[in-house]
Coordinates of N, CA and C in Angstrom, one line a residue:
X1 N 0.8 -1.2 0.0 CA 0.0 0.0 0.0 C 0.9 1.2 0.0
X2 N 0.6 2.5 -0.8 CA 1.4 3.5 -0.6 C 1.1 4.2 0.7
X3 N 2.4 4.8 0.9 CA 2.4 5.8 2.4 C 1.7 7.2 2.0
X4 N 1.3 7.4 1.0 CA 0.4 8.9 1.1 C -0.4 9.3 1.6
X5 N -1.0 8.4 1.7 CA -1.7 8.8 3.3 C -2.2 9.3 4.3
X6 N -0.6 8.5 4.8 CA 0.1 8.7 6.1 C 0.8 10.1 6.3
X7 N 0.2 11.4 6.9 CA 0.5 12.8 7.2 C 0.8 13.3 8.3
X8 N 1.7 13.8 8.6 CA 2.2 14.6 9.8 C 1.6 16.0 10.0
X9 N 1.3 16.3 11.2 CA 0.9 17.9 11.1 C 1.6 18.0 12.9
X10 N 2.2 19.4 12.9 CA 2.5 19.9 14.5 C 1.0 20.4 14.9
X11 N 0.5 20.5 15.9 CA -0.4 21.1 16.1 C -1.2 20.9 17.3
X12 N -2.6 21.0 17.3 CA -3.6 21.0 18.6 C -4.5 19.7 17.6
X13 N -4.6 18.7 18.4 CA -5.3 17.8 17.6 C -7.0 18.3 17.8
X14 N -7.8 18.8 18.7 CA -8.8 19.8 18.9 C -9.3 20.2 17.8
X15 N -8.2 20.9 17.0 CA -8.6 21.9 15.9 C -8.4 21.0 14.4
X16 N -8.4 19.9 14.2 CA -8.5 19.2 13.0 C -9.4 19.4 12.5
X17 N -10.0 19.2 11.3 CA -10.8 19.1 10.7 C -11.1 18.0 9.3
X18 N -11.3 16.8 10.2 CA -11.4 15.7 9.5 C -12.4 14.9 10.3
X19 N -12.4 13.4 9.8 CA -13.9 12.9 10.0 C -14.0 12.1 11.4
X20 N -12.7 11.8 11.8 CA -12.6 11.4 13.3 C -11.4 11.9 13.6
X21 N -11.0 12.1 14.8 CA -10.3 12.7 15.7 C -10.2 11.6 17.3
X22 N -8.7 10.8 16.5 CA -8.8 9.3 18.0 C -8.3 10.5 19.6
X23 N -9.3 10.0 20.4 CA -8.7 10.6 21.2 C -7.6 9.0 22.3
X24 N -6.8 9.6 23.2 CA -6.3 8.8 24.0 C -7.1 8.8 25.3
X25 N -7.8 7.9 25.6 CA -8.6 8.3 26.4 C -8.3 7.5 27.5
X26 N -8.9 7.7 28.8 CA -8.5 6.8 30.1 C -9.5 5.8 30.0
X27 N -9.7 4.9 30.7 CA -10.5 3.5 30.5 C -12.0 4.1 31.3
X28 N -12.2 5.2 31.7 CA -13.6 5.6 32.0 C -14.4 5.9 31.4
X29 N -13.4 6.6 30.3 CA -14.2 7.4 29.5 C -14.6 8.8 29.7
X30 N -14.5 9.3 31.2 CA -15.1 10.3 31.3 C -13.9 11.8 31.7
X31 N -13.1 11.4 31.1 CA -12.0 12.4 30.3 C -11.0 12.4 31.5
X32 N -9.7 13.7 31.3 CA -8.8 13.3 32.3 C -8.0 14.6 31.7
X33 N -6.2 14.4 31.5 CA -5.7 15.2 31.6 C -5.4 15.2 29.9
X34 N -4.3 15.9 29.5 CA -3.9 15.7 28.2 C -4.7 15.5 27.0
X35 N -4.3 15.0 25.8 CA -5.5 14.9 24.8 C -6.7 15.1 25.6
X36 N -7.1 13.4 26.6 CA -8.3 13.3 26.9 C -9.2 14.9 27.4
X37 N -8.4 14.9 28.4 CA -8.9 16.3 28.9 C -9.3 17.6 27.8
X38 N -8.1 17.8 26.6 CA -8.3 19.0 25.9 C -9.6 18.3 25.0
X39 N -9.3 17.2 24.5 CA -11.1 16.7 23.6 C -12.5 17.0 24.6
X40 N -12.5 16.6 25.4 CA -13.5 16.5 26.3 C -14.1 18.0 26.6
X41 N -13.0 19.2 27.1 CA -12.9 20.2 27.4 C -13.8 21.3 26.1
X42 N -13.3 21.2 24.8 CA -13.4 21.9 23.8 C -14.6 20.9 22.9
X43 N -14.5 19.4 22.7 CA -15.6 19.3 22.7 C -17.3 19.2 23.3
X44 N -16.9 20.1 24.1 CA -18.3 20.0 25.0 C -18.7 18.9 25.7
X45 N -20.1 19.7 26.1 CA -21.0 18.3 27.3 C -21.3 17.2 26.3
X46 N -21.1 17.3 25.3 CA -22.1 16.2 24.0 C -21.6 15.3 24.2
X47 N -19.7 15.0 24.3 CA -19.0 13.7 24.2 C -19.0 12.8 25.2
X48 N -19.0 13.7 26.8 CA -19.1 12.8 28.3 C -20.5 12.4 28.2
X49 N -21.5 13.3 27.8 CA -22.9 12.4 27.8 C -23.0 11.1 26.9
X50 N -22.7 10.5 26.1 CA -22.3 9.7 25.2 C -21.5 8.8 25.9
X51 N -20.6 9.1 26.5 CA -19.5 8.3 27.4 C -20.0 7.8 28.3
X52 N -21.2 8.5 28.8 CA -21.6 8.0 30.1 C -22.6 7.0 29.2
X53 N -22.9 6.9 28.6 CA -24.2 6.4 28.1 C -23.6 4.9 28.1
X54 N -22.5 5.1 27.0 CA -21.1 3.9 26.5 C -20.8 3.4 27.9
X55 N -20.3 4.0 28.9 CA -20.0 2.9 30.3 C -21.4 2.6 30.7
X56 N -22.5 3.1 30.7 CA -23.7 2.6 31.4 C -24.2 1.1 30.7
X57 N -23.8 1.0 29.0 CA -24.7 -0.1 28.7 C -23.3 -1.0 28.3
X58 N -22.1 -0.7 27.6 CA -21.4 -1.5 27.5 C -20.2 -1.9 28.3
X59 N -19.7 -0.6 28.4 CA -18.5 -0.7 29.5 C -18.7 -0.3 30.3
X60 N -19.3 -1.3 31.6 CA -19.1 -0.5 33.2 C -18.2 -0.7 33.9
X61 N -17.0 -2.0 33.1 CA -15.8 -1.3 34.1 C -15.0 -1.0 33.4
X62 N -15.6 -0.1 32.1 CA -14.8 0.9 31.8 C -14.3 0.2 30.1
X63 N -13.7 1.3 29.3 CA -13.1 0.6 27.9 C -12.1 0.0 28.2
X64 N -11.8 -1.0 27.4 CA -10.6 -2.2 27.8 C -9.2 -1.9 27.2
X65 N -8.0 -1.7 27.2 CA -6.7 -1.6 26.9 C -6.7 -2.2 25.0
X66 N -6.7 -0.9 24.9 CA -6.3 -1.8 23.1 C -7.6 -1.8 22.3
X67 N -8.7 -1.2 22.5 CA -10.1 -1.5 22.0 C -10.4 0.0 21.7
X68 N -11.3 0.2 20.8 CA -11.8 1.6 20.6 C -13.5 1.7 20.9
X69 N -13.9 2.5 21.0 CA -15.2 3.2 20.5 C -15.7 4.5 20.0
X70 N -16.6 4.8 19.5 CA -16.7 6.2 18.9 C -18.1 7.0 19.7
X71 N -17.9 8.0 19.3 CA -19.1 9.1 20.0 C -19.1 10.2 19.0
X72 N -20.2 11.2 19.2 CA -19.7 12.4 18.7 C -18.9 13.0 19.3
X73 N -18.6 13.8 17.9 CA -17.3 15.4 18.4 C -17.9 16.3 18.7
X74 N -19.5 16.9 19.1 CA -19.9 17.6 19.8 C -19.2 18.9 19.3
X75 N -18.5 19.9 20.2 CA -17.8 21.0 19.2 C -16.9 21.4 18.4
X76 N -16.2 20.1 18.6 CA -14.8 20.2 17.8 C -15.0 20.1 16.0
X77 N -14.3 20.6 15.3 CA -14.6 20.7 13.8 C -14.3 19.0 12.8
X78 N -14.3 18.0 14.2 CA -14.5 16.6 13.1 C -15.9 15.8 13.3
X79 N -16.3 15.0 13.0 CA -17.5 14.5 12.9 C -17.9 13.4 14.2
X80 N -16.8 12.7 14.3 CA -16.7 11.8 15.5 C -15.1 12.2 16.5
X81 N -15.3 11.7 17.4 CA -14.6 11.3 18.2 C -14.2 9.9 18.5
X82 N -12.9 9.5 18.3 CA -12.5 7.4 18.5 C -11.7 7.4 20.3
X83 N -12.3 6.9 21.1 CA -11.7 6.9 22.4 C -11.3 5.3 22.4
X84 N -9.8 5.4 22.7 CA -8.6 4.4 22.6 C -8.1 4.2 24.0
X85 N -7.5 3.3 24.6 CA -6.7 3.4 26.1 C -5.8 2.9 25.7
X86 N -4.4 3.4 25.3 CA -3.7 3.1 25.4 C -2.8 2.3 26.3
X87 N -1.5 1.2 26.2 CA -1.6 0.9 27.6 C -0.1 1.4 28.0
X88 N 0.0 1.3 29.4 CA 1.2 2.0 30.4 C 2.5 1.5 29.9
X89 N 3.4 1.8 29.5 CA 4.7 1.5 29.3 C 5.3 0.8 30.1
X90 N 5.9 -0.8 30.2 CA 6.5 -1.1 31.4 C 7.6 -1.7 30.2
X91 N 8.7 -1.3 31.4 CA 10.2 -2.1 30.8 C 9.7 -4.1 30.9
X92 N 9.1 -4.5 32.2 CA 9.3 -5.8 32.4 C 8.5 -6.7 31.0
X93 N 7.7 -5.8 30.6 CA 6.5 -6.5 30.1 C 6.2 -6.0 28.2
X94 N 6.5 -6.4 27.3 CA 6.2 -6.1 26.0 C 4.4 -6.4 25.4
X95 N 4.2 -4.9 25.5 CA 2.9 -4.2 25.5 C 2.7 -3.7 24.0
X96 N 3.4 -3.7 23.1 CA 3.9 -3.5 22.1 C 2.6 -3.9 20.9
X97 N 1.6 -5.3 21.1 CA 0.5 -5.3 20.6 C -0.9 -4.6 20.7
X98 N -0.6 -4.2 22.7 CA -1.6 -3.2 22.7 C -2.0 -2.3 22.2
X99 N -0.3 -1.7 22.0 CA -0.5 -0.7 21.6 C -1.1 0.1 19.8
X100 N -0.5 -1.2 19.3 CA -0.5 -1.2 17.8 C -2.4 -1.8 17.5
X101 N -3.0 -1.9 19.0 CA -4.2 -2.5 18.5 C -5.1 -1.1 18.7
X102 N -4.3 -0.6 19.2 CA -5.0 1.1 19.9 C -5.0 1.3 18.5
X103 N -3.9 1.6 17.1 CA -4.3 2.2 16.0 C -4.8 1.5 15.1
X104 N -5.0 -0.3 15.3 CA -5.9 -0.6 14.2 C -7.4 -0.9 15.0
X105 N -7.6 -0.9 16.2 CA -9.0 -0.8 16.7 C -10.1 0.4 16.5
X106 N -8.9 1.8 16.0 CA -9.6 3.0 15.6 C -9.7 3.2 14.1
X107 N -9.0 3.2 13.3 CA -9.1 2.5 12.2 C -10.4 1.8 12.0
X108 N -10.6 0.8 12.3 CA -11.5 -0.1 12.1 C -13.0 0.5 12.8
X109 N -12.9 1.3 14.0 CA -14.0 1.9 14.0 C -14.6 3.3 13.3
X110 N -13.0 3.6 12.7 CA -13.5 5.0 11.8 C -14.2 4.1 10.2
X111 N -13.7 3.2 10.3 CA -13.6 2.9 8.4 C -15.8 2.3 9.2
X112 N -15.8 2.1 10.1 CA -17.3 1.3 10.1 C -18.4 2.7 10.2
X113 N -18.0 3.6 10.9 CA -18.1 5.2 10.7 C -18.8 5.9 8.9
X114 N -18.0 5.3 8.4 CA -17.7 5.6 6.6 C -16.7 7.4 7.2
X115 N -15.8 6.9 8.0 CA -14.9 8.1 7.9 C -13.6 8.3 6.3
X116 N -13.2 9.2 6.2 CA -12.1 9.0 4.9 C -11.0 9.7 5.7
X117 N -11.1 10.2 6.7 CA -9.6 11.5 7.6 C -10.1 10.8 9.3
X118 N -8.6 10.6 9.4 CA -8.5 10.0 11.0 C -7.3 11.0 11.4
X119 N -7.2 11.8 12.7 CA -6.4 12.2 13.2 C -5.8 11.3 13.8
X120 N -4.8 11.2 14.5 CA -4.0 10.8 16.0 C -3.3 11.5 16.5
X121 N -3.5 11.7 18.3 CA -2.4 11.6 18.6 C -0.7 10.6 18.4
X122 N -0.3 11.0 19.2 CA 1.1 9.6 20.1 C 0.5 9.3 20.8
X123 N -0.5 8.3 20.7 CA -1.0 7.5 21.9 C 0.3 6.6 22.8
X124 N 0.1 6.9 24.1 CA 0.5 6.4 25.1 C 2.2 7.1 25.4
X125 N 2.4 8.1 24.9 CA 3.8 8.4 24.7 C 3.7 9.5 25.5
X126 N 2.2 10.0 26.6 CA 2.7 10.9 27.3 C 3.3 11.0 29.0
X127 N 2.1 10.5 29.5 CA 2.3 10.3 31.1 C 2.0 8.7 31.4
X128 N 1.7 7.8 30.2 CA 1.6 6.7 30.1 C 3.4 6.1 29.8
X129 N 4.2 6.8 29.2 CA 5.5 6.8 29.6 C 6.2 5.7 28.4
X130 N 5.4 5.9 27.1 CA 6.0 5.2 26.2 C 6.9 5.7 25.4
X131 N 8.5 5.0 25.3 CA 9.6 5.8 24.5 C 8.8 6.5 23.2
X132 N 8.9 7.7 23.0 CA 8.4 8.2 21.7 C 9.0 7.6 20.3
X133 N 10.1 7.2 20.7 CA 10.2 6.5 19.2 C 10.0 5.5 18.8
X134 N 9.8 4.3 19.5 CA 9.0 3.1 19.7 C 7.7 3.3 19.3
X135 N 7.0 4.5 20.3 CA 5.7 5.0 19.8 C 5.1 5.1 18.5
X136 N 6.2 6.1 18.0 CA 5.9 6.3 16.6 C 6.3 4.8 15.5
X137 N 7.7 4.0 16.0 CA 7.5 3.1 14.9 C 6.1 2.1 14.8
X138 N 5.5 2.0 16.0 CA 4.6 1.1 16.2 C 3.3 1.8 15.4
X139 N 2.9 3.0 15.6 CA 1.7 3.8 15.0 C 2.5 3.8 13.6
X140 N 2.9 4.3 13.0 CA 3.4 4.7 11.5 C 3.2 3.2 11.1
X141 N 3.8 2.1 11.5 CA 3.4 0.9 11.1 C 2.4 0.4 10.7
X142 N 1.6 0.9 11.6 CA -0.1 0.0 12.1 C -1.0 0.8 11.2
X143 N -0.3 2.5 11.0 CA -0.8 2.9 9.6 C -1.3 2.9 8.4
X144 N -0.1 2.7 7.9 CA 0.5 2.1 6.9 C 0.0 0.4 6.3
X145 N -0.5 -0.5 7.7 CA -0.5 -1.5 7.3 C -2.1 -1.9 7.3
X146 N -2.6 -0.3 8.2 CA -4.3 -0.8 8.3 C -4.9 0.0 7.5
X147 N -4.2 1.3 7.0 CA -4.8 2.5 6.8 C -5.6 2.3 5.0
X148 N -5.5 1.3 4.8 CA -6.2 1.2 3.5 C -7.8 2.1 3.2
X149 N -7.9 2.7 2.3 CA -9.5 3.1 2.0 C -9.8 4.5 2.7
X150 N -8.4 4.9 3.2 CA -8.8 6.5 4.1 C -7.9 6.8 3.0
X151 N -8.4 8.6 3.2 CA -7.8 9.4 1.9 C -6.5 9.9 2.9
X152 N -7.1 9.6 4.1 CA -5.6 10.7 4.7 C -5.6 9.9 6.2
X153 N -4.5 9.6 7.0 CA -4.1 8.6 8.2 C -3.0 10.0 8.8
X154 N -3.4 11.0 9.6 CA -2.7 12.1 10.0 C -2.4 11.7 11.6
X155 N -1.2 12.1 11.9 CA -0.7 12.4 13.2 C -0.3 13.4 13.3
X156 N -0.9 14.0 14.3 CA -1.0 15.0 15.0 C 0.1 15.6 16.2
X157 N 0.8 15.8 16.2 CA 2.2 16.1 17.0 C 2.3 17.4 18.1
X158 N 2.2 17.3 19.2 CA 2.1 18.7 20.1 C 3.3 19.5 19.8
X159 N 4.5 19.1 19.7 CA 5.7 19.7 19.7 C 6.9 19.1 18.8
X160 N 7.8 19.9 18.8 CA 8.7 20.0 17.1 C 9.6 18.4 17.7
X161 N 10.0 18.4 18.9 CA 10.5 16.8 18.9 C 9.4 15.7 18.7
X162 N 8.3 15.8 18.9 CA 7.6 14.4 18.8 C 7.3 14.6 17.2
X163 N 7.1 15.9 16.2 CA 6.9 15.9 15.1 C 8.3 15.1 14.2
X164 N 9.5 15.6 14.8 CA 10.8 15.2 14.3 C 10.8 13.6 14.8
X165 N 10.5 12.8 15.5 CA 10.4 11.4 15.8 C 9.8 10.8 14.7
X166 N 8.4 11.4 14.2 CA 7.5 10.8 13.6 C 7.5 10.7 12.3
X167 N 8.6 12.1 11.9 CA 9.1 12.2 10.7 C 10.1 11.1 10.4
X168 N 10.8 11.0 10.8 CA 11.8 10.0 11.0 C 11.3 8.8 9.9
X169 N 9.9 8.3 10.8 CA 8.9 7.3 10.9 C 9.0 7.0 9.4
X170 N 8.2 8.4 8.7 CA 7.1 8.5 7.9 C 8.4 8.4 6.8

């Protein structure tokens, strides 16, 4: 499959404007700090009410490590929201499929969406404590190898090193 795709942008993933926007979410759903927090924040009450709905009938103890679901984006300028949990970085323990299932489990719920533009963060590369360049090989990969039938597979980068990591990648 070609990598064209597959796009880099520095930025506020917030302000995208494409057809889902994954967020990194915590396993409650009902938002937190970082991405989670700034989605939740800027997309309004629309997306926690949805989340609460999602833990009331499917997950009550919460979304599972590696699995996605969708909601709306409420005020943000994409159509959906993909809430992912990333999992915790441990040296003892190779987590390495979780992680790569966080980008084809969103994928797979954008393409059931009829989405054609998926943002991402660096899932799990912030206070979840995963090497960023590991990070990125494993997302650019899972890309690349899921991203078939989207017009555009974008990561979204807060700052000029994690942009420069991901470039590397791409």
């Amino acid at each position: 499959m070609p990598d064209a795709n597959v796009t880099l942008v520095q930025g506020d993933i917030t302000e995208q404007t494409v057809d889902a926007v994954v967020n990194a979410a915590n396993s409650s759903l009902l938002g937190g700090g970082g991405v989670d927090g700034a989605i939740h924040r800027k997309g309004g009450p629309e997306i926690l009410a949805e989340c609460r709905r999602l833990r009331d009938a499917q997950y009550p103890e919460g979304l599972p490590t590696g699995e996605a679901v969708a909601t709306t984006a409420g005020r943000l300028p994409a159509r959906w929201v993909i809430h992912t949990v990333g999992p915790v970085w441990a040296r003892s323990e190779d987590r390495s499929e979780l992680l790569a299932s966080c980008y084809r489990e969103s994928l797979r719920a954008a393409r059931g969406l009829g989405a054609r533009t998926v943002a991402f963060p660096a899932i799990s590369t912030g206070v979840y404590g995963w090497p960023l360049d590991d990070g990125a090989r494993i997302a650019v990969a899972t890309a690349r190898r899921e991203g078939e039938g989207f017009d555009e597979v974008r990561f979204v980068l807060f700052d000029e090193r994690s942009y420069g990591v991901f470039a590397a990648e791409v």
